[in-house]
């Protein structure tokens, strides 16, 4: 069993199953748009990443929602994929990899698409770097480095499936292959700060680090910097560049904090241990630090005789031990080298944010404080992911740290001295502790890592306002450490809350020549009696040990939050600090899987933590599996695969209401599942995709687009799928399970498409059998225009139960399981069923150029509806907001966002254009003064809190490929003032929307009078006001001259009368309106429509 954590801060969850069915319609080849670049709003261009299996995943954003599509490699079309998306964190697990993940033979990051993308390992890179443990040289990959215990390879993405085939056979690794890891990237995470940790007192005692080698495993160093002259004992490049230059600047800054002489500042910015010698292992480049390079640098540093190794780098931690964490343990044990490692800079995300390899047991893990000793907000907090272990171990200054600047870097120099730069981070705190360890190592040259770590933590100075998971033992105090004669083992106690009292032992060691009687005291934030000591004092003999027992009570009735503090052992000037923590309860969740029939059963279980909003993925085999989880509310979903790896039968079971307040068992009995069998009345239509799953809404979404669901997708034939509830599962409010699908004759220019969605609230659906008839569908006839000639339209539809979220798909133009392509302009027919209150959202896009989207809509079965898409006039619109979100708003107190969509169509569909060769200019003015400018629409601007008169101006010049609405220029005026925190105010803005009766080519007849229907669309949710005035002008020469039109207005509707000229050409439109509250709008659309 392996557990993988996926983190999100979003508030919606969902699971689904999709399929491009065997024997169904084939995927179409869609023409790629030429040189498409970033969209200006709702639809972002997809990024593609090819997995180690050769399958390609594409991830994009649709109106702030993460959209994921999977394209199996050739020959793998029947392989299912479990695809989870948690607030944009995407993971795709092919079914034939599930068993290898369960046995720990594959690194889970190989299928963590978001991590691969963040590393830059998308398909713009020709190779995928790997670490392979074993004796076999696989095909489809090139050996790049032989390491101690593993070999680094690069997979050739030009042969995407060859490596997977050479590594695996029938779901197993081939003989001679032990494990495969991703060769991922880790990120590089003094005049006041050095004295703050007591270094001058050590210098006065004659300790400067002389005779000690300190390795900095980082981005290299500036070998020409005055502060490092004569300080570098050896330097080596492990990046493969053959260049020792520090282009990042991180390594130089870190190194000078340890060994810098301060020569370029007359000693002002001297490092902690200027007498020590530096070993520089360059393992990081501008794009990051490859793990194979880090491993090689660690080994080299140990072999070079380093006493201390500084690693101011890290990445996301998992419960498993990764190769770098394993190397920390191995090299510490073999060489006695102390690894001083940054805790990470993820503290704003809360607890359990310690980075790897700072999570390693043997590491001395460093958090950051300010120069006034306050915890830095970015400093990562414990406990570590796997258990209640206290991390960080210690803190040091890490804010506004001035140290040496590499002349080859882009880092900004400090005022008045090009030789230095100022940086923040636990990366900056870590070298302070590494330098302190070097001073201590000079005093005690025979000491190994464990003694150095124990002494530094024992002598640290805790802050009474901070807990152990924030500061560990406290601020490093090297002045005290050099005289420290008593230490504690372990250096901290991290205990999981249990149902009974728990005892832990602290062993005190006295290296002095006289016995010491220690007075013991507890300082905690816990209620009285939660922690107890076995004795008030303990006498430690000279050169000997003594123990004391710490008892932690169960605390069952206490709130779910960590409690802790320190055990302080003192005797005169002697003081030993041992942090103790009682983490929130962890319980064992047993997933029992009886009733399995079929060959080769494999399970993948997804555990959605509703309290912390994360997803854990467990791959397992056998009759049951167990996992330790923090107490809380969970949704448990299990998939059972049986039969072949390539085309398995699948059973999907879920319990939406798991309350983990004690050890629990969830029983996923496959016998409770029922088949899914749905048919449509047109027997010539075949399944294009099938989907079954669930969503859950846990709370209101965050302001500005935080409405992304969790989802899990799998390609599987309904004929091979069964679904059902877990045994004894309870109802869960807000939970919706569903089945959905599409049927058509073809995915290209299909004469008709049938779209189906059924749902059930509060529980997991037990299959679904339904033979649909013609009367069960609404007929929707859509006339679809073309904005860019020759580019097909891609049509998508997603459904939901009201109040819940849907699962979105990519709109980058490649065939999605839910999409259908059409040559346009044309009229199309779609059929939609309506189960209960089902709502549909339709999108229609010319990939790389446009994206239109409907409001959530319901149609009545048995009725026919007519719609227009990409119909003129394309211009500003204010569509119905979803979950109280919108574009033109004031929120977070003093942030103004806007404008709204600038290219909605005449029917009012939300619309956006990709920039490509166009340009955007957005400006915000307050009381006549510009306060914000952007080349994006929409964007956000910070403004003063006081009330003001605002003018928001947006100008969008479209790419030359567009022939209509080539220029949209809009300007709104309104008043706005500070809004309360957590509130969102819709700005009082109106769009003037023209809806002429154009033909399918968006052309009006020439040489005759013509009516222009107008809607004055006020932003939904804005303060009420009525239109007071409206004027409209037309131009027949692209805006050089204008003519006023006759306007007949009734309330918020109007008609303007224009006489279209003879011949052929374009009409441009300009409108101005004001409302009764004094808000105005003025908008111009050049080439609004054709006439002929």
XYZ file of C-alpha atoms in Angstrom, residues 362-897:
536
model
C 18.546 12.720 10.658
C 18.377 16.225 9.194
C 18.794 19.307 11.371
C 15.820 21.129 9.877
C 15.746 24.915 10.030
C 12.806 27.320 10.165
C 13.047 31.083 9.743
C 12.482 34.027 12.076
C 12.797 37.760 11.553
C 15.608 39.846 13.002
C 13.211 40.678 15.829
C 12.818 36.941 16.509
C 9.247 36.647 15.211
C 8.364 33.578 13.165
C 8.486 34.348 9.430
C 5.049 33.839 7.909
C 6.531 31.782 5.063
C 8.440 29.382 7.332
C 7.078 25.847 6.891
C 5.384 24.211 9.852
C 5.266 20.662 11.128
C 4.474 17.998 11.795
C 5.978 16.180 8.874
C 3.649 14.394 6.488
C 4.180 10.843 7.685
C 3.669 11.205 11.448
C 3.747 13.514 14.469
C 7.519 14.069 14.401
C 8.529 17.598 15.401
C 9.957 19.585 12.506
C 11.574 22.072 12.123
C 14.240 21.258 14.728
C 15.507 24.794 15.196
C 15.130 28.337 13.819
C 17.478 31.088 12.656
C 17.164 34.521 11.026
C 15.828 34.236 7.480
C 14.223 37.598 6.647
C 16.020 40.493 4.937
C 19.371 38.696 5.060
C 22.202 40.573 3.343
C 25.007 38.399 1.984
C 27.265 38.063 -1.042
C 25.782 38.605 -4.500
C 26.976 36.571 -7.479
C 27.958 38.949 -10.253
C 26.566 36.456 -12.800
C 23.076 36.464 -11.286
C 20.070 38.700 -11.845
C 19.654 39.385 -8.122
C 19.260 43.042 -7.274
C 22.163 44.570 -5.322
C 21.607 46.451 -2.101
C 21.873 50.210 -2.217
C 25.446 51.381 -2.313
C 27.172 47.991 -2.711
C 27.003 45.793 -5.827
C 28.730 42.967 -3.941
C 25.700 42.149 -1.788
C 22.023 41.293 -2.137
C 19.148 40.855 0.312
C 17.001 37.709 0.355
C 14.298 36.063 2.476
C 13.638 32.388 3.105
C 14.420 29.351 5.201
C 17.261 29.013 2.683
C 18.788 32.063 4.378
C 18.156 30.737 7.890
C 19.782 27.377 7.195
C 23.379 28.611 6.649
C 23.253 30.423 9.994
C 22.776 27.032 11.648
C 25.318 25.342 9.376
C 27.836 27.997 10.406
C 26.971 27.452 14.066
C 27.578 23.719 13.589
C 30.988 24.504 12.065
C 31.968 26.556 15.126
C 30.888 23.706 17.387
C 32.762 21.189 15.230
C 35.981 23.172 15.606
C 35.587 22.954 19.394
C 34.780 19.229 19.240
C 36.501 17.807 16.122
C 35.684 14.240 17.142
C 31.918 14.836 17.267
C 29.616 13.332 14.701
C 26.299 14.555 13.364
C 24.145 13.302 16.231
C 26.199 15.129 18.863
C 26.271 18.373 16.892
C 22.523 18.250 16.350
C 21.749 17.379 19.957
C 23.925 20.179 21.316
C 22.561 22.894 19.024
C 18.936 21.984 19.783
C 19.562 21.605 23.531
C 21.059 25.114 23.659
C 18.400 26.797 21.530
C 16.197 29.589 22.873
C 12.460 28.885 22.473
C 9.866 31.619 22.058
C 7.012 31.190 24.546
C 4.563 32.465 21.919
C 5.392 29.699 19.439
C 4.694 25.991 19.406
C 7.116 23.160 18.664
C 5.704 22.621 15.173
C 6.594 26.226 14.380
C 10.036 26.600 15.962
C 11.299 23.205 17.084
C 13.687 23.841 20.002
C 13.806 27.561 19.207
C 16.358 30.092 17.956
C 19.882 28.762 17.526
C 22.211 30.120 20.251
C 25.797 29.278 19.388
C 27.153 31.243 22.330
C 25.364 28.833 24.672
C 26.052 25.802 22.503
C 29.855 26.086 22.783
C 29.555 25.704 26.567
C 26.738 23.117 26.483
C 27.677 20.022 28.492
C 24.265 18.377 28.813
C 22.148 17.184 25.880
C 18.911 15.273 25.412
C 18.014 12.227 23.350
C 15.752 12.375 21.435
C 16.035 16.047 20.560
C 12.220 16.303 20.484
C 9.103 14.290 21.230
C 6.228 14.200 18.750
C 3.269 12.115 19.888
C 0.030 11.290 18.130
C -3.017 11.823 20.329
C -4.398 8.501 21.493
C -7.231 7.061 23.541
C -4.962 6.305 26.509
C -1.976 7.957 28.157
C 1.368 7.497 26.432
C 4.856 7.491 27.938
C 8.045 8.705 26.284
C 11.581 8.782 27.680
C 14.108 11.599 27.531
C 17.696 10.563 28.187
C 20.035 13.296 29.413
C 23.782 12.923 28.745
C 26.395 14.823 30.772
C 29.810 15.259 29.126
C 31.240 17.272 32.026
C 33.487 15.978 34.812
C 30.949 16.671 37.558
C 27.422 15.413 38.160
C 24.539 17.780 37.357
C 21.160 17.868 39.080
C 18.600 19.218 36.599
C 15.407 20.933 37.644
C 12.663 19.900 35.247
C 9.844 22.192 34.128
C 7.057 21.979 31.576
C 5.955 24.958 29.498
C 3.059 24.098 27.209
C -0.101 25.578 25.766
C -2.003 22.491 26.934
C -4.613 22.232 29.699
C -3.215 21.309 33.097
C -2.481 17.640 33.395
C -2.243 16.824 29.704
C 1.541 16.496 30.033
C 3.287 15.174 33.137
C 6.890 14.509 34.178
C 7.925 11.470 36.197
C 10.085 13.571 38.527
C 10.763 17.237 39.294
C 14.522 16.714 39.162
C 17.012 14.292 37.722
C 20.722 13.883 38.523
C 22.982 13.092 35.589
C 26.348 11.619 36.635
C 29.602 12.923 35.220
C 30.147 11.339 31.834
C 26.897 9.437 32.249
C 23.171 9.379 31.476
C 19.878 9.694 33.320
C 16.286 9.422 32.154
C 12.943 11.065 32.796
C 9.531 9.976 31.582
C 7.086 12.336 29.867
C 3.455 11.232 29.960
C 0.954 12.616 27.441
C -2.707 12.154 28.307
C -5.306 11.091 25.730
C -6.939 14.509 25.359
C -9.960 12.943 23.680
C -12.282 15.775 24.659
C -9.932 18.529 23.487
C -10.344 20.411 20.204
C -8.587 18.961 17.154
C -5.430 21.049 17.300
C -1.831 20.337 18.308
C -0.676 21.006 21.874
C 2.889 21.295 23.045
C 5.790 23.268 24.383
C 9.131 22.410 25.979
C 10.648 20.382 28.750
C 13.281 22.683 30.227
C 16.029 21.041 32.286
C 18.146 23.601 34.122
C 20.887 23.849 36.731
C 22.476 27.251 37.177
C 23.811 28.271 33.758
C 22.976 24.839 32.326
C 19.789 24.683 30.299
C 18.481 21.942 27.998
C 15.415 22.481 25.833
C 13.417 19.511 24.509
C 10.327 20.378 22.450
C 7.304 18.137 22.991
C 4.111 18.019 20.931
C 0.834 16.142 21.035
C -0.531 16.232 17.501
C -4.194 15.827 16.671
C -5.359 12.253 16.692
C -4.510 9.910 13.921
C -6.623 6.835 13.429
C -6.374 3.701 11.382
C -8.790 3.494 8.474
C -9.204 -0.059 7.272
C -10.555 -0.456 3.764
C -12.082 -3.930 3.652
C -12.699 -5.358 0.182
C -14.788 -8.542 0.333
C -16.877 -10.017 -2.429
C -14.173 -9.868 -5.086
C -14.667 -12.039 -8.141
C -12.560 -12.137 -11.263
C -8.875 -12.514 -11.964
C -6.006 -10.330 -10.790
C -7.943 -7.938 -8.502
C -6.336 -4.510 -7.926
C -7.720 -1.576 -5.954
C -7.227 2.188 -6.042
C -8.868 4.081 -3.167
C -9.241 7.865 -3.115
C -9.660 9.490 0.305
C -10.916 13.079 0.196
C -10.216 14.949 3.433
C -13.069 17.451 3.672
C -11.564 19.311 6.637
C -8.127 19.927 5.158
C -9.295 19.691 1.535
C -6.744 17.189 0.294
C -6.927 13.918 -1.598
C -4.927 10.805 -0.715
C -4.567 8.039 -3.276
C -3.986 4.459 -2.097
C -3.146 1.638 -4.470
C -3.541 -1.764 -2.818
C -4.213 -5.465 -3.324
C -5.606 -8.198 -1.101
C -8.719 -8.368 1.079
C -7.997 -5.155 2.996
C -5.540 -2.337 3.515
C -4.889 0.106 6.326
C -3.756 3.704 6.429
C -3.147 6.138 9.285
C -4.943 9.442 8.781
C -5.534 12.559 10.827
C -8.942 12.721 12.483
C -11.613 14.337 10.356
C -14.335 13.915 7.745
C -13.593 11.942 4.605
C -15.159 10.675 1.410
C -13.820 7.221 0.583
C -14.018 5.982 -3.020
C -12.593 2.675 -4.199
C -12.096 1.290 -7.688
C -11.720 -2.448 -8.179
C -9.984 -3.606 -11.361
C -10.270 -7.240 -12.411
C -9.163 -9.094 -15.495
C -6.543 -7.883 -17.937
C -4.378 -4.833 -17.364
C -5.366 -3.440 -20.772
C -9.170 -3.833 -20.613
C -10.290 -4.531 -17.043
C -13.744 -4.725 -15.560
C -14.232 -1.959 -12.991
C -16.324 -1.675 -9.851
C -16.707 1.764 -8.248
C -17.833 2.050 -4.613
C -18.044 5.061 -2.293
C -18.836 6.122 1.254
C -19.469 9.889 1.340
C -19.667 10.220 5.137
C -16.638 8.703 6.859
C -16.090 10.355 10.250
C -12.642 9.324 11.433
C -12.833 9.976 15.184
C -11.563 6.497 16.059
C -10.202 3.508 14.194
C -12.755 2.769 11.478
C -13.432 0.172 8.817
C -15.003 1.034 5.485
C -16.300 -2.031 3.677
C -16.195 -1.853 -0.091
C -18.245 -4.932 -0.978
C -18.158 -5.397 -4.737
C -21.336 -7.482 -4.535
C -23.319 -4.336 -3.635
C -22.546 -2.669 -6.968
C -25.077 -2.632 -9.798
C -24.540 -2.318 -13.559
C -24.827 0.910 -15.536
C -26.859 0.418 -18.731
C -28.241 3.422 -20.628
C -29.495 3.556 -24.222
C -30.773 6.358 -26.489
C -33.607 6.101 -29.058
C -31.370 6.536 -32.120
C -29.763 3.146 -32.708
C -27.287 4.645 -35.194
C -25.791 6.734 -32.401
C -22.996 4.984 -30.511
C -21.383 5.933 -27.179
C -18.745 8.627 -27.470
C -17.989 8.608 -23.734
C -19.368 7.286 -20.476
C -18.934 8.931 -17.088
C -19.948 7.977 -13.566
C -18.915 9.729 -10.405
C -19.684 12.181 -7.625
C -19.163 15.751 -6.490
C -19.446 17.386 -3.107
C -19.776 21.034 -2.158
C -18.210 21.588 1.271
C -18.445 25.368 1.631
C -18.847 28.539 -0.382
C -16.019 28.974 -2.878
C -13.365 31.589 -2.480
C -13.579 34.930 -4.253
C -12.324 35.132 -7.836
C -12.417 31.708 -9.379
C -11.790 29.297 -6.518
C -14.562 26.967 -7.610
C -12.544 24.042 -8.903
C -13.839 20.547 -8.121
C -11.882 17.540 -7.065
C -12.435 14.893 -9.695
C -11.267 11.435 -10.696
C -11.650 10.321 -14.294
C -11.383 6.861 -15.822
C -11.865 5.589 -19.349
C -14.182 2.585 -19.043
C -17.046 1.078 -20.997
C -20.409 1.198 -19.175
C -20.729 -2.459 -20.135
C -17.713 -3.158 -17.908
C -18.663 -0.824 -15.059
C -20.636 -1.377 -11.871
C -21.217 1.243 -9.159
C -22.631 1.217 -5.656
C -22.421 2.481 -2.078
C -20.018 1.145 0.512
C -21.640 -1.197 3.007
C -23.534 0.705 5.690
C -22.606 4.122 4.315
C -24.616 7.089 5.589
C -26.081 9.991 3.656
C -23.960 13.122 3.253
C -25.534 16.520 2.652
C -24.067 18.206 -0.416
C -22.946 14.931 -1.968
C -24.218 14.141 -5.474
C -23.496 10.955 -7.425
C -24.225 10.787 -11.133
C -23.882 8.966 -14.435
C -23.496 10.784 -17.720
C -22.610 10.229 -21.353
C -22.839 11.254 -24.998
C -23.992 9.310 -28.050
C -23.440 10.314 -31.694
C -22.831 8.999 -35.194
C -19.456 10.716 -35.377
C -17.323 13.176 -33.434
C -16.957 15.335 -36.581
C -20.042 17.016 -38.089
C -22.371 14.526 -36.422
C -26.002 14.942 -37.581
C -27.113 14.668 -33.966
C -25.622 14.329 -30.469
C -27.442 12.887 -27.448
C -26.276 14.100 -24.019
C -27.447 12.306 -20.871
C -27.080 13.008 -17.142
C -28.713 11.298 -14.143
C -27.969 12.069 -10.516
C -28.821 11.154 -6.943
C -28.301 13.372 -3.903
C -26.663 12.460 -0.577
C -25.521 8.946 -1.476
C -23.595 6.897 -4.005
C -25.751 5.697 -6.883
C -26.163 1.931 -7.137
C -25.828 1.601 -10.896
C -28.330 2.991 -13.396
C -30.442 1.217 -15.998
C -32.524 3.354 -18.378
C -33.806 2.965 -21.944
C -34.425 6.564 -23.006
C -37.134 7.505 -25.510
C -37.422 10.494 -27.837
C -39.807 12.237 -25.437
C -37.158 12.181 -22.692
C -35.041 14.721 -24.580
C -35.223 18.420 -25.351
C -34.209 19.266 -28.932
C -31.719 22.145 -29.147
C -31.066 23.507 -32.644
C -28.002 25.783 -32.704
C -26.799 28.032 -35.492
C -23.040 28.274 -35.011
C -21.095 31.074 -36.664
C -17.418 31.364 -37.486
C -15.118 34.052 -36.108
C -11.981 32.765 -37.869
C -12.424 31.185 -41.326
C -11.273 27.602 -41.728
C -11.031 26.740 -38.010
C -13.523 24.089 -36.801
C -15.603 24.652 -33.681
C -15.147 22.383 -30.668
C -18.396 21.854 -28.681
C -18.398 20.666 -25.064
C -21.225 20.154 -22.575
C -20.971 19.418 -18.860
C -23.837 18.852 -16.440
C -24.464 19.178 -12.729
C -27.097 19.012 -10.059
C -27.945 22.583 -8.976
C -25.578 23.883 -6.322
C -22.828 21.394 -7.126
C -19.857 21.607 -9.436
C -19.178 19.899 -12.719
C -16.070 18.201 -14.111
C -14.489 20.346 -16.811
C -12.511 19.427 -19.914
C -9.722 20.979 -21.923
C -10.664 23.365 -24.726
C -7.323 23.431 -26.524
C -8.784 21.840 -29.642
C -7.611 18.261 -29.312
C -10.396 15.733 -29.042
C -11.829 15.539 -25.534
C -14.009 12.612 -24.491
C -16.910 15.042 -24.213
C -16.297 17.170 -27.295
C -17.593 17.190 -30.860
C -16.091 19.109 -33.759
C -17.925 20.950 -36.515
C -16.922 22.760 -39.651
C -18.560 26.172 -39.344
C -20.704 28.035 -40.048
C -23.430 25.393 -39.786
C -26.596 24.431 -37.956
C -26.358 21.531 -35.520
C -28.831 19.474 -33.478
C -28.236 18.305 -29.898
C -30.574 16.385 -27.584
C -30.453 16.878 -23.808
C -32.286 14.870 -21.168
C -33.333 16.431 -17.876
C -33.258 14.337 -14.724
C -34.799 16.215 -11.779
C -33.230 19.728 -11.953
C -30.207 18.959 -14.128
C -28.375 22.002 -15.485
C -26.078 22.065 -18.508
C -23.200 24.361 -19.371
C -22.227 24.493 -23.051
C -19.003 25.813 -24.508
C -18.255 26.473 -28.147
C -14.712 27.330 -29.181
C -12.495 27.794 -32.177
C -9.384 26.404 -30.475
C -6.596 28.893 -30.071
C -8.853 31.789 -31.048
C -12.205 31.970 -29.238
C -14.093 30.526 -26.307
C -17.833 30.994 -25.709
C -19.731 29.645 -22.734
C -23.408 29.560 -21.771
C -25.006 30.159 -18.417
C -26.144 27.036 -16.575
C -29.309 26.075 -18.442
C -32.165 23.569 -18.175
C -34.369 22.457 -21.065
C -37.775 20.806 -20.820
C -38.046 17.326 -22.367
C -40.308 17.153 -25.382
C -39.734 20.795 -26.386
C -37.560 22.344 -29.110
C -35.241 25.335 -28.664
C -33.346 27.532 -31.133
C -30.001 29.148 -30.261
C -27.256 31.187 -31.907
C -23.550 30.947 -31.162
C -20.711 33.241 -32.306
C -23.373 35.562 -33.657
C -22.781 39.303 -33.926
C -22.247 41.641 -32.337
C -19.265 40.386 -30.309
C -18.639 42.839 -27.512
C -18.824 43.331 -23.718
C -21.277 41.147 -21.795
C -22.091 40.469 -18.160
C -23.214 36.827 -17.932
C -24.911 35.238 -14.940
C -22.278 34.674 -12.204
C -21.654 31.168 -10.919
C -21.598 30.678 -7.130
C -21.613 34.480 -6.647
C -18.427 35.038 -8.656
C -17.941 37.684 -11.297
C -15.303 39.685 -13.108
C -16.017 43.375 -12.428
C -15.859 43.440 -8.642
C -14.281 44.956 -5.569
C -13.052 42.382 -3.070
C -10.375 41.636 -0.422
C -11.074 45.129 0.872
C -9.319 47.246 -1.727
C -8.865 45.181 -4.888
C -10.793 46.050 -8.038
C -11.030 43.378 -10.709
